[in-house]
Amino acid sequence: MSGTTGGTTGGTVGGGTGGPGASGASGGPVAPGPVAPGPVALVPPARFADEIVPEPAAPSSPELDLPELTVAEQTALLTALRRVQAEELDPVGCRRALVESAVEALDADLGWLSLVDPAGRGFTVVHSTGLDGAIDVGTQSVSGLGAEAARHRATLIVNDFRRSTRTPAAARRQLLDAGVRALICAPLVAGELIGLICIGRRGPRRFAHRDSVLIGTLAAQGAMTIGNGAIFAEVGQQTRSLRAALSVGATVRDVLLAGEGLAGAARALAAALGRSVSIHQSVVAEEPGWSTPEGGPPSQVPVAALRIDLVAAGEVLGAVEVAGDAALDAVQERAVEVASTAIVSELIARRRTEEAEWRLHGELLAELVSAPAPLPRGLAIRARRRGLDLDGATVVVLARDRPRRTTSTLLADSRSALRARTPAGAPVLAFSRGRSVVLAVGERTDVAALVAAVAAGGRVRAGVGRAAGHHTALRQADACLVLAAEPTRPDLVDVRDLGLPGLVVEAGAGPHVVETIRRILGPVHAADRSTRVPLLETLAAYCAAEGRVEVAARLCSVHESTLRYRLDRLAEVIDLDVAALPALRAAVETVNVLRAAGQDPFGTG
């Protein structure tokens, strides 16, 4: 009454399993899916739904122990199992061997194998024999006797197919025209249902219990072999994909090692993919843009179909974009990922090289600003080898962050901003000094734009010095930075914009300058020291406010009455007439500049 499958139950025999679609009276469409193995059964046609009875499972090991079969039958079955297993790496051969072995073992006339449709819509006939085209390979079915066998995970037998009414009329005519009189079907189960095998006889011979044992055992072996074959095929496809991706990655790596840069990498990847490719990054001073498979730029900016970030240690260094209207296939995506790894390695290596060069250039600048003219011969030779113009004007910017950030971050931001404004191959000169950063740039550099880039949306105070030597320019920048700290000054103070104080910064304080400062502000300085009232600071704020008391009080952070008291004290020693304010302001700023440069006009000598 029953057939067994090694650990899994057999399939169904019926008017439509895995063949033409059939609708069963006992149920609607059945979608194949994971179901625990159930019983194996022999079902008489007249009592199809009532007598599905459990049967012991047949062993699946090569050492068969099937008392239902004779020794000769077991030997033949073992040969058939080995034939199926031998085709494990050939999906087509495996299917053919399974169907032909089952037809031969059951002494039948025809058979077909159906596999679960990947889309989950039913079954697809993948091989048939003995049908002379009666069943169209590729026909799908989701219902009928085959679906009933799939539902119960049971081997089903119909020994008088002419009396069966569970198969749709069209499918039933196909099978009857092929001379089918008896059918046996077994499900292929490997954890989940993967297909059905159906075997038919044309004569009056009936299927018996031994037949269910044979087909159930073959179905178990077939399920395992087909499942293994699918795994091997998937592994093979993954291996081929990986080899193709590694080949593209190796090509990109070789291009980078040959010194063709990111532009060469973009061209190589575009040629391998047959699509335009762009590499965006901010690590090095190179932006290759888009490259077509032909090697040139595209006529218009493409639409990216894939973007892969270039990431190292959690930091996004840039991205690789691949153009196209359609999505990339799995092999192409893997190729871009492997190529991106090579690009990340290149960016990291170039960053390390660049950082080493930056340190050397920073050390050189530190020596230049520390050495007054004339420069030591060795230092001058090293500077000229680095391409520095020691005879022309030099600009040194001293920037102090506001609000605070770490000096290392400020230095990194300064170097990045300076690199973007430095010609290719020219040195980037920057080093940190305390909480400040010193930069040396070309005479034509837009210093305002540079400082804005360093600030990156925040606030940075900067002083700009311009002189023939780095040492003098740094001294000017220091003085300008002090002025930039004044509330009435902008965050960027350039020596060119200072007027009289600027002349003092550039030329230094001669005896006539000191004498003029002492004559104008000497009484204020003396009163400042004797009364301990900040009269010089009050005078600076009053001049900056152009004589407006409320503004001056706000600049000094005092009440207006306090400021008026101070102004009364100032009026005792100096003329505070509005007409005199410009000259007083210039004198106060000159004092600040001289003090920033290390000179005190009120000192002795």
Coordinates of C-alpha atoms in Angstrom, one line a residue:
M1 CA 0.0 0.0 0.0
S2 CA 2.8 2.4 0.5
G3 CA 6.2 3.7 -0.9
T4 CA 9.0 5.3 1.0
T5 CA 11.7 7.9 0.3
G6 CA 14.9 8.1 2.3
G7 CA 13.9 10.4 5.0
T8 CA 11.4 12.3 2.8
T9 CA 8.1 11.1 1.3
G10 CA 7.4 10.5 -2.3
G11 CA 5.4 12.6 -4.8
T12 CA 2.0 12.1 -6.3
V13 CA 0.7 10.0 -9.1
G14 CA -2.2 11.6 -10.7
G15 CA -3.7 13.0 -13.8
G16 CA -1.7 16.2 -13.5
T17 CA 1.4 16.5 -11.4
G18 CA 4.1 18.7 -12.8
G19 CA 2.5 18.3 -16.2
P20 CA -0.5 20.2 -17.6
G21 CA -2.5 22.2 -15.2
A22 CA -5.2 20.4 -13.3
S23 CA -7.8 21.5 -10.8
G24 CA -8.6 19.2 -8.0
A25 CA -12.1 18.8 -6.6
S26 CA -10.8 18.6 -3.1
G27 CA -8.9 21.9 -3.1
G28 CA -7.9 25.0 -5.0
P29 CA -4.5 26.0 -6.3
V30 CA -1.6 24.8 -4.1
A31 CA 1.5 27.0 -3.9
P32 CA 4.6 24.8 -3.3
G33 CA 6.4 25.7 -0.1
P34 CA 8.3 24.4 2.9
V35 CA 6.3 21.7 4.5
A36 CA 7.5 19.0 6.9
P37 CA 7.7 15.6 5.2
G38 CA 4.5 13.7 5.5
P39 CA 3.2 10.2 4.9
V40 CA 3.7 8.0 1.8
A41 CA 0.5 6.5 0.6
L42 CA -1.1 4.2 -2.0
V43 CA -4.5 5.6 -2.9
P44 CA -7.1 3.7 -4.9
P45 CA -8.7 6.0 -7.5
A46 CA -12.2 5.6 -6.1
R47 CA -11.1 6.7 -2.6
F48 CA -8.6 9.4 -3.3
A49 CA -9.0 11.7 -0.3
D50 CA -9.9 9.1 2.4
E51 CA -7.2 6.6 2.5
I52 CA -3.8 8.3 2.8
V53 CA -2.1 6.2 5.4
P54 CA 1.4 6.5 7.0
E55 CA 4.1 4.2 5.9
P56 CA 7.6 3.6 7.2
A57 CA 10.3 5.6 5.4
A58 CA 12.7 3.8 3.2
P59 CA 16.4 4.1 4.0
S60 CA 18.4 6.4 1.7
S61 CA 21.9 4.9 2.3
P62 CA 23.5 3.0 -0.5
E63 CA 23.2 -0.2 1.6
L64 CA 19.5 -0.6 0.8
D65 CA 17.3 -2.6 3.2
L66 CA 14.0 -2.8 1.4
P67 CA 12.3 -6.2 2.2
E68 CA 9.6 -5.3 -0.3
L69 CA 12.1 -5.7 -3.1
T70 CA 14.0 -8.7 -4.3
V71 CA 17.8 -8.7 -4.3
A72 CA 17.8 -8.2 -8.0
E73 CA 15.4 -5.3 -7.7
Q74 CA 17.5 -3.7 -5.0
T75 CA 20.6 -4.1 -7.1
A76 CA 18.9 -2.5 -10.0
L77 CA 17.6 0.3 -7.8
L78 CA 21.1 0.9 -6.4
T79 CA 22.5 1.2 -9.9
A80 CA 19.8 3.7 -10.8
L81 CA 20.6 5.7 -7.7
R82 CA 24.2 5.8 -8.6
R83 CA 23.4 6.9 -12.1
V84 CA 21.4 9.8 -10.8
Q85 CA 24.1 10.7 -8.2
A86 CA 26.8 10.6 -10.9
E87 CA 25.1 13.5 -12.7
E88 CA 25.2 15.8 -9.7
L89 CA 27.2 18.5 -11.4
D90 CA 25.1 18.4 -14.6
P91 CA 21.5 19.6 -14.0
V92 CA 20.2 18.6 -17.4
G93 CA 21.9 15.1 -17.1
C94 CA 20.6 14.7 -13.6
R95 CA 17.0 15.3 -14.6
R96 CA 17.3 13.0 -17.6
A97 CA 18.9 10.2 -15.5
L98 CA 16.2 10.5 -12.8
V99 CA 13.2 10.2 -15.2
E100 CA 14.8 7.5 -17.4
S101 CA 15.9 5.5 -14.3
A102 CA 12.4 5.7 -12.8
V103 CA 10.7 4.6 -16.0
E104 CA 13.1 1.7 -16.4
A105 CA 12.9 0.7 -12.7
L106 CA 9.1 0.7 -12.7
D107 CA 9.0 -1.0 -16.1
A108 CA 6.8 1.9 -17.3
D109 CA 6.3 3.6 -20.6
L110 CA 6.6 7.3 -19.9
G111 CA 7.4 9.9 -17.3
W112 CA 8.2 13.5 -16.6
L113 CA 9.9 15.7 -13.9
S114 CA 8.5 19.0 -12.7
L115 CA 10.4 21.5 -10.5
V116 CA 8.9 24.2 -8.4
D117 CA 8.8 27.4 -10.3
P118 CA 11.2 29.9 -8.8
A119 CA 8.5 32.6 -8.9
G120 CA 6.3 30.4 -6.7
R121 CA 3.5 30.1 -9.3
G122 CA 3.4 26.3 -9.5
F123 CA 5.6 23.7 -11.3
T124 CA 7.6 23.7 -14.5
V125 CA 8.1 20.5 -16.5
V126 CA 11.9 20.3 -17.1
H127 CA 12.2 16.8 -18.6
S128 CA 10.0 14.1 -20.1
T129 CA 10.4 10.8 -21.8
G130 CA 8.1 8.5 -23.8
L131 CA 5.5 11.2 -24.4
D132 CA 6.3 12.1 -28.0
G133 CA 5.6 15.7 -27.3
A134 CA 2.2 15.0 -25.7
I135 CA 3.2 17.3 -22.8
D136 CA 4.7 20.6 -23.6
V137 CA 7.9 21.0 -21.5
G138 CA 7.6 24.3 -19.7
T139 CA 3.9 24.0 -19.0
Q140 CA 3.0 25.0 -15.4
S141 CA 0.4 23.7 -13.1
V142 CA -0.7 24.7 -9.6
S143 CA -3.6 22.4 -8.9
G144 CA -4.9 18.9 -9.5
L145 CA -3.6 15.5 -8.5
G146 CA -0.1 16.7 -8.5
A147 CA -1.0 19.6 -6.3
E148 CA -2.7 17.2 -4.0
A149 CA 0.4 15.0 -3.8
A150 CA 2.5 18.1 -3.0
R151 CA 0.0 19.1 -0.3
H152 CA 0.2 15.8 1.5
R153 CA 3.9 15.1 0.6
A154 CA 2.7 11.6 -0.4
T155 CA 3.2 9.2 -3.2
L156 CA -0.2 8.9 -5.0
I157 CA -1.3 6.2 -7.4
V158 CA -4.1 6.2 -10.0
N159 CA -4.4 2.8 -11.5
D160 CA -7.4 3.6 -13.8
F161 CA -6.7 7.1 -15.1
R162 CA -9.7 6.9 -17.5
R163 CA -12.0 7.1 -14.4
S164 CA -10.1 10.0 -12.8
T165 CA -12.0 13.3 -12.7
R166 CA -9.4 15.4 -10.9
T167 CA -7.5 16.5 -13.9
P168 CA -8.8 19.3 -16.1
A169 CA -10.2 18.3 -19.4
A170 CA -7.4 19.6 -21.6
A171 CA -4.6 17.9 -19.6
R172 CA -6.7 14.7 -19.3
R173 CA -7.1 14.5 -23.0
Q174 CA -3.3 15.0 -23.5
L175 CA -2.5 12.1 -21.2
L176 CA -5.3 9.8 -22.5
D177 CA -4.1 10.6 -26.1
A178 CA -0.7 9.4 -25.0
G179 CA -2.2 6.2 -23.9
V180 CA -1.8 6.7 -20.2
R181 CA -3.8 4.2 -18.1
A182 CA -2.0 4.3 -14.8
L183 CA 0.0 6.9 -13.0
I184 CA 2.3 7.1 -10.0
C185 CA 3.7 10.4 -8.6
A186 CA 6.2 11.1 -5.9
P187 CA 7.3 14.5 -4.5
L188 CA 10.9 15.6 -4.4
V189 CA 11.5 17.0 -0.9
A190 CA 14.9 18.3 0.4
G191 CA 13.8 20.3 3.4
E192 CA 11.1 21.8 1.3
L193 CA 9.3 20.7 -1.8
I194 CA 11.4 21.1 -4.9
G195 CA 9.5 19.1 -7.5
L196 CA 7.4 16.1 -8.6
I197 CA 8.2 13.0 -10.7
C198 CA 5.4 11.3 -12.5
I199 CA 5.6 7.8 -14.2
G200 CA 2.9 6.3 -16.4
R201 CA 2.0 3.0 -18.0
R202 CA 0.0 2.6 -21.2
G203 CA -1.2 -1.0 -20.7
P204 CA -3.5 -2.6 -18.2
R205 CA -0.7 -3.1 -15.7
R206 CA -1.3 -1.6 -12.3
F207 CA 1.2 0.1 -10.0
A208 CA 1.8 -1.7 -6.7
H209 CA 3.4 -1.2 -3.4
R210 CA 6.9 -2.1 -4.7
D211 CA 6.5 0.6 -7.3
S212 CA 5.9 3.2 -4.6
V213 CA 9.0 2.0 -2.8
L214 CA 11.1 2.3 -6.0
I215 CA 9.9 5.8 -7.0
G216 CA 10.0 7.1 -3.4
T217 CA 13.6 6.1 -3.1
L218 CA 14.5 7.5 -6.5
A219 CA 12.7 10.7 -5.6
A220 CA 14.6 11.1 -2.4
Q221 CA 17.9 10.6 -4.2
G222 CA 16.8 12.9 -7.0
A223 CA 15.8 15.6 -4.5
M224 CA 19.2 15.4 -2.8
T225 CA 21.1 15.4 -6.1
I226 CA 19.2 18.2 -7.6
G227 CA 19.6 20.3 -4.4
N228 CA 23.3 19.6 -4.3
G229 CA 23.6 20.5 -8.0
A230 CA 21.8 23.8 -7.4
I231 CA 24.3 24.5 -4.6
F232 CA 27.3 23.6 -6.8
A233 CA 25.9 25.7 -9.6
E234 CA 25.5 28.7 -7.3
V235 CA 29.0 28.2 -5.9
G236 CA 30.3 28.0 -9.4
Q237 CA 28.5 31.1 -10.5
Q238 CA 29.8 33.0 -7.4
T239 CA 33.3 31.8 -8.2
R240 CA 33.1 33.0 -11.7
S241 CA 31.6 36.3 -10.6
L242 CA 34.4 36.7 -8.0
R243 CA 37.1 35.9 -10.6
A244 CA 35.6 38.4 -13.0
A245 CA 35.4 41.0 -10.2
L246 CA 38.9 40.3 -9.1
S247 CA 40.1 40.6 -12.7
V248 CA 38.6 44.1 -12.9
G249 CA 40.0 45.0 -9.5
A250 CA 43.5 43.8 -10.6
T251 CA 43.3 45.9 -13.7
V252 CA 42.4 49.0 -11.7
R253 CA 45.2 48.2 -9.2
D254 CA 47.8 47.9 -12.0
V255 CA 46.7 51.2 -13.5
L256 CA 47.1 52.9 -10.1
L257 CA 50.5 51.3 -9.6
A258 CA 51.6 52.5 -13.1
G259 CA 51.0 56.0 -11.9
E260 CA 48.0 56.8 -14.1
G261 CA 46.2 58.2 -11.1
L262 CA 42.5 58.2 -10.3
A263 CA 41.7 59.3 -13.9
G264 CA 43.4 56.2 -15.2
A265 CA 41.4 54.1 -12.7
A266 CA 38.2 55.6 -13.8
R267 CA 39.0 54.9 -17.4
A268 CA 39.9 51.3 -16.7
L269 CA 36.8 50.7 -14.7
A270 CA 34.6 52.3 -17.3
A271 CA 36.1 50.2 -20.0
A272 CA 35.5 47.0 -18.0
L273 CA 31.9 47.8 -17.2
G274 CA 31.0 49.4 -20.5
R275 CA 29.6 52.4 -18.6
S276 CA 30.7 55.9 -17.6
V277 CA 32.5 56.0 -14.3
S278 CA 33.3 58.9 -11.9
I279 CA 35.6 58.9 -8.8
H280 CA 34.9 61.6 -6.3
Q281 CA 37.2 62.2 -3.3
S282 CA 38.7 64.8 -1.1
V283 CA 41.9 63.1 0.0
V284 CA 44.3 64.2 -2.8
A285 CA 44.4 67.1 -5.2
E286 CA 42.9 65.2 -8.1
E287 CA 39.3 65.2 -9.3
P288 CA 39.1 63.0 -12.5
G289 CA 35.4 63.6 -13.2
W290 CA 33.4 61.3 -15.4
S291 CA 35.1 58.9 -17.9
T292 CA 33.4 57.0 -20.7
P293 CA 34.3 53.4 -21.8
E294 CA 36.0 55.1 -24.8
G295 CA 38.2 57.0 -22.3
G296 CA 37.0 60.5 -22.9
P297 CA 34.5 62.7 -21.0
P298 CA 30.8 62.2 -21.6
S299 CA 28.9 64.8 -23.6
Q300 CA 26.7 65.5 -20.6
V301 CA 26.7 64.7 -16.9
P302 CA 25.4 61.1 -16.7
V303 CA 22.8 59.8 -14.2
A304 CA 24.4 57.5 -11.7
A305 CA 22.9 53.9 -11.5
L306 CA 25.2 52.9 -8.6
R307 CA 27.2 54.7 -6.0
I308 CA 29.7 53.0 -3.7
D309 CA 31.3 55.0 -0.9
L310 CA 35.1 54.8 -0.4
V311 CA 35.4 54.1 3.3
A312 CA 38.5 53.5 5.4
A313 CA 38.3 53.0 9.2
G314 CA 34.8 54.5 9.2
E315 CA 35.8 57.6 7.3
V316 CA 34.2 58.3 4.0
L317 CA 37.0 59.3 1.6
G318 CA 34.8 59.7 -1.5
A319 CA 32.7 57.6 -3.8
V320 CA 32.7 55.7 -7.1
E321 CA 29.7 56.4 -9.3
V322 CA 28.6 54.3 -12.3
A323 CA 26.3 55.7 -14.9
G324 CA 23.4 54.0 -16.7
D325 CA 19.7 53.8 -17.0
A326 CA 19.6 50.2 -16.0
A327 CA 20.8 48.7 -12.7
L328 CA 24.1 46.8 -12.7
D329 CA 24.1 43.1 -12.5
A330 CA 25.7 41.2 -9.6
V331 CA 29.0 40.7 -11.4
Q332 CA 29.3 44.3 -12.2
E333 CA 28.4 45.4 -8.7
R334 CA 31.0 43.0 -7.3
A335 CA 33.6 44.4 -9.8
V336 CA 33.0 47.9 -8.6
E337 CA 33.3 46.9 -5.0
V338 CA 36.6 45.2 -5.6
A339 CA 37.9 48.1 -7.7
S340 CA 36.8 50.5 -4.9
T341 CA 39.0 48.5 -2.5
A342 CA 42.0 49.2 -4.7
I343 CA 41.1 52.9 -5.0
V344 CA 40.7 53.2 -1.2
S345 CA 44.2 51.6 -0.8
E346 CA 45.6 54.1 -3.3
L347 CA 44.0 57.0 -1.5
I348 CA 45.3 55.9 1.9
A349 CA 48.8 55.5 0.5
R350 CA 48.7 58.9 -1.2
R351 CA 47.3 60.5 2.0
R352 CA 50.2 59.1 4.0
T353 CA 52.7 60.4 1.4
E354 CA 51.1 63.8 1.4
E355 CA 51.0 64.0 5.2
A356 CA 54.7 63.2 5.3
E357 CA 55.4 65.9 2.7
W358 CA 53.2 68.3 4.7
R359 CA 55.3 67.7 7.8
L360 CA 58.5 68.4 6.0
H361 CA 57.1 71.5 4.4
G362 CA 55.8 72.7 7.8
E363 CA 59.2 72.2 9.4
L364 CA 60.8 74.2 6.5
L365 CA 58.3 77.0 7.0
A366 CA 59.0 77.0 10.8
E367 CA 62.7 77.5 10.1
L368 CA 62.0 80.3 7.6
V369 CA 59.9 82.3 9.9
S370 CA 62.4 81.9 12.7
A371 CA 65.4 83.0 10.7
P372 CA 65.8 86.8 10.1
A373 CA 67.5 88.0 6.9
P374 CA 69.9 87.1 5.5
L375 CA 68.9 83.4 5.5
P376 CA 71.5 80.8 6.2
R377 CA 72.8 79.4 2.9
G378 CA 71.7 75.8 3.5
L379 CA 68.2 76.9 4.5
A380 CA 67.9 79.1 1.4
I381 CA 69.0 76.2 -0.9
R382 CA 66.4 73.8 0.7
A383 CA 63.7 76.4 0.2
R384 CA 64.5 77.0 -3.4
R385 CA 64.6 73.3 -4.1
R386 CA 61.0 73.2 -2.8
G387 CA 60.1 75.8 -5.3
L388 CA 59.7 78.7 -2.9
D389 CA 60.3 82.3 -4.1
L390 CA 62.4 83.9 -1.5
D391 CA 62.8 87.2 -3.4
G392 CA 59.1 88.0 -4.1
A393 CA 56.4 89.0 -1.7
T394 CA 55.4 86.4 0.8
V395 CA 52.1 86.2 2.7
V396 CA 51.9 84.6 6.1
V397 CA 48.5 84.1 7.7
L398 CA 48.3 83.4 11.4
A399 CA 44.9 82.0 12.2
R400 CA 43.5 81.4 15.7
D401 CA 40.3 79.5 15.8
R402 CA 37.1 81.0 17.3
P403 CA 35.2 79.1 18.6
R404 CA 37.9 76.8 19.8
R405 CA 38.8 73.5 18.1
T406 CA 41.8 71.3 18.5
T407 CA 45.0 72.6 16.9
S408 CA 45.4 69.4 14.9
T409 CA 42.0 69.8 13.4
L410 CA 42.6 73.4 12.6
L411 CA 45.9 72.5 10.9
A412 CA 44.3 69.7 8.9
D413 CA 41.6 72.0 7.7
S414 CA 44.1 74.7 6.9
R415 CA 46.2 72.3 4.8
S416 CA 43.2 71.0 2.9
A417 CA 42.0 74.5 2.1
L418 CA 45.5 75.6 1.1
R419 CA 46.0 72.5 -1.1
A420 CA 42.9 73.3 -3.0
R421 CA 44.3 76.8 -3.8
T422 CA 47.9 75.7 -4.5
P423 CA 49.1 74.8 -8.1
A424 CA 49.8 71.1 -8.6
G425 CA 53.3 70.2 -7.4
A426 CA 53.7 73.3 -5.3
P427 CA 54.4 72.7 -1.6
V428 CA 51.7 73.3 1.0
L429 CA 53.4 75.3 3.8
A430 CA 51.7 75.1 7.1
F431 CA 52.6 74.3 10.7
S432 CA 51.0 74.7 14.1
R433 CA 52.3 77.1 16.8
G434 CA 50.6 76.9 20.1
R435 CA 46.9 77.3 19.4
S436 CA 47.6 79.0 16.1
V437 CA 48.4 77.8 12.6
V438 CA 50.9 79.6 10.3
L439 CA 50.4 79.4 6.5
A440 CA 52.6 80.7 3.7
V441 CA 50.8 81.2 0.4
G442 CA 51.4 82.8 -2.9
E443 CA 51.1 86.6 -3.4
R444 CA 48.0 86.2 -5.6
T445 CA 46.1 83.9 -3.3
D446 CA 42.7 85.0 -2.3
V447 CA 43.3 85.1 1.5
A448 CA 39.7 85.9 2.4
A449 CA 38.4 82.8 0.5
L450 CA 41.2 80.7 2.1
V451 CA 40.3 81.9 5.6
A452 CA 36.6 81.3 4.9
A453 CA 37.4 77.7 3.8
V454 CA 39.4 77.1 6.9
A455 CA 36.6 78.5 9.1
A456 CA 34.1 76.1 7.3
G457 CA 31.1 78.0 8.6
G458 CA 32.6 78.9 12.0
R459 CA 34.7 81.9 12.9
V460 CA 38.5 82.2 12.5
R461 CA 40.6 85.2 13.3
A462 CA 43.5 85.8 11.0
G463 CA 46.3 88.2 10.5
V464 CA 48.0 88.7 7.2
G465 CA 51.6 89.9 6.8
R466 CA 53.3 90.7 3.5
A467 CA 57.0 91.2 3.2
A468 CA 60.0 90.1 1.3
G469 CA 61.0 87.6 4.0
H470 CA 59.0 85.1 6.0
H471 CA 60.4 86.3 9.3
T472 CA 59.2 89.8 8.8
A473 CA 55.9 88.7 7.3
L474 CA 55.2 86.6 10.3
R475 CA 55.9 89.5 12.6
Q476 CA 53.4 91.6 10.7
A477 CA 50.8 88.8 10.8
D478 CA 51.2 88.6 14.6
A479 CA 50.5 92.3 14.9
C480 CA 47.5 92.1 12.6
L481 CA 46.1 89.1 14.6
V482 CA 46.2 91.3 17.7
L483 CA 44.1 93.9 15.9
A484 CA 41.7 91.3 14.7
A485 CA 40.8 90.6 18.4
E486 CA 39.4 94.1 18.8
P487 CA 35.6 94.1 18.8
T488 CA 35.4 96.8 16.1
R489 CA 37.7 94.9 13.8
P490 CA 36.8 92.2 11.2
D491 CA 38.1 88.7 11.9
L492 CA 40.6 89.1 9.0
V493 CA 43.1 91.9 9.3
D494 CA 45.5 92.5 6.4
V495 CA 48.6 94.7 6.8
R496 CA 47.6 96.3 3.5
D497 CA 44.4 97.7 5.0
L498 CA 45.8 99.3 8.1
G499 CA 46.8 102.8 7.0
L500 CA 49.2 104.5 9.4
P501 CA 49.4 101.4 11.7
G502 CA 50.2 99.4 8.7
L503 CA 53.1 101.6 7.8
V504 CA 54.3 101.1 11.4
V505 CA 54.0 97.3 11.0
E506 CA 55.9 97.3 7.8
A507 CA 58.6 99.7 8.7
G508 CA 58.9 99.3 12.4
A509 CA 58.7 102.1 15.0
G510 CA 61.2 104.8 14.3
P511 CA 62.1 107.5 16.8
H512 CA 59.7 110.0 15.3
V513 CA 56.8 107.6 15.5
V514 CA 57.5 106.9 19.2
E515 CA 57.9 110.6 19.9
T516 CA 54.5 111.3 18.2
I517 CA 52.7 108.6 20.1
R518 CA 54.1 109.8 23.4
R519 CA 53.1 113.4 22.7
I520 CA 49.5 112.4 21.8
L521 CA 48.8 109.6 24.3
G522 CA 51.5 110.1 26.9
P523 CA 49.1 111.9 29.3
V524 CA 46.4 109.3 28.9
H525 CA 49.0 106.5 29.6
A526 CA 50.2 108.3 32.7
A527 CA 46.6 108.9 34.0
D528 CA 45.8 105.3 33.2
R529 CA 48.6 104.1 35.4
S530 CA 48.0 106.5 38.3
T531 CA 44.2 106.1 38.6
R532 CA 44.1 102.4 37.6
V533 CA 41.1 103.4 35.4
P534 CA 41.4 101.8 31.9
L535 CA 41.5 105.2 30.1
L536 CA 43.5 104.0 27.1
E537 CA 41.0 101.2 26.5
T538 CA 38.1 103.6 26.9
L539 CA 39.6 106.0 24.4
A540 CA 40.0 103.2 21.9
A541 CA 36.4 102.2 22.2
Y542 CA 35.2 105.8 22.1
C543 CA 37.2 106.4 18.9
A544 CA 35.9 103.2 17.3
A545 CA 32.3 104.2 18.2
E546 CA 32.9 107.6 16.5
G547 CA 32.0 109.4 19.7
R548 CA 28.7 107.5 20.4
V549 CA 28.6 107.0 24.1
E550 CA 26.1 104.1 24.1
V551 CA 28.1 102.2 21.5
A552 CA 31.4 102.8 23.4
A553 CA 29.8 101.6 26.6
R554 CA 28.7 98.4 24.9
L555 CA 32.2 97.8 23.5
C556 CA 33.7 98.3 27.0
S557 CA 30.9 96.2 28.6
V558 CA 30.1 98.9 31.1
H559 CA 27.1 101.1 31.9
E560 CA 26.8 104.4 30.1
S561 CA 27.2 106.3 33.4
T562 CA 30.5 104.5 34.0
L563 CA 31.7 105.3 30.5
R564 CA 30.7 109.0 31.0
Y565 CA 32.8 109.1 34.2
R566 CA 35.8 107.7 32.3
L567 CA 35.3 110.2 29.5
D568 CA 35.3 113.1 32.1
R569 CA 38.6 111.8 33.4
L570 CA 39.9 111.6 29.8
A571 CA 38.8 115.1 29.0
E572 CA 41.1 116.4 31.8
V573 CA 44.2 115.2 30.0
I574 CA 43.3 115.1 26.3
D575 CA 41.1 116.9 23.7
L576 CA 38.1 114.7 23.0
D577 CA 36.7 116.9 20.2
V578 CA 35.0 114.8 17.5
A579 CA 37.4 116.3 14.9
A580 CA 40.3 114.8 16.8
L581 CA 38.9 111.3 17.0
P582 CA 40.5 109.9 13.7
A583 CA 44.0 111.0 14.7
L584 CA 43.4 109.6 18.2
R585 CA 42.2 106.3 16.8
A586 CA 45.2 105.9 14.5
A587 CA 47.5 106.6 17.5
V588 CA 45.8 104.0 19.7
E589 CA 45.9 101.4 16.9
T590 CA 49.6 102.2 16.4
V591 CA 50.2 101.5 20.1
N592 CA 48.4 98.1 19.8
V593 CA 50.5 97.3 16.7
L594 CA 53.8 98.2 18.4
R595 CA 52.9 96.2 21.5
A596 CA 52.0 93.2 19.3
A597 CA 55.4 93.5 17.7
G598 CA 57.0 93.5 21.1
Q599 CA 57.6 97.3 21.3
D600 CA 56.3 99.6 24.0
P601 CA 56.2 103.3 22.9
F602 CA 55.8 104.3 26.6
G603 CA 58.8 102.4 27.8
T604 CA 62.2 103.9 28.6
G605 CA 64.8 104.4 25.9

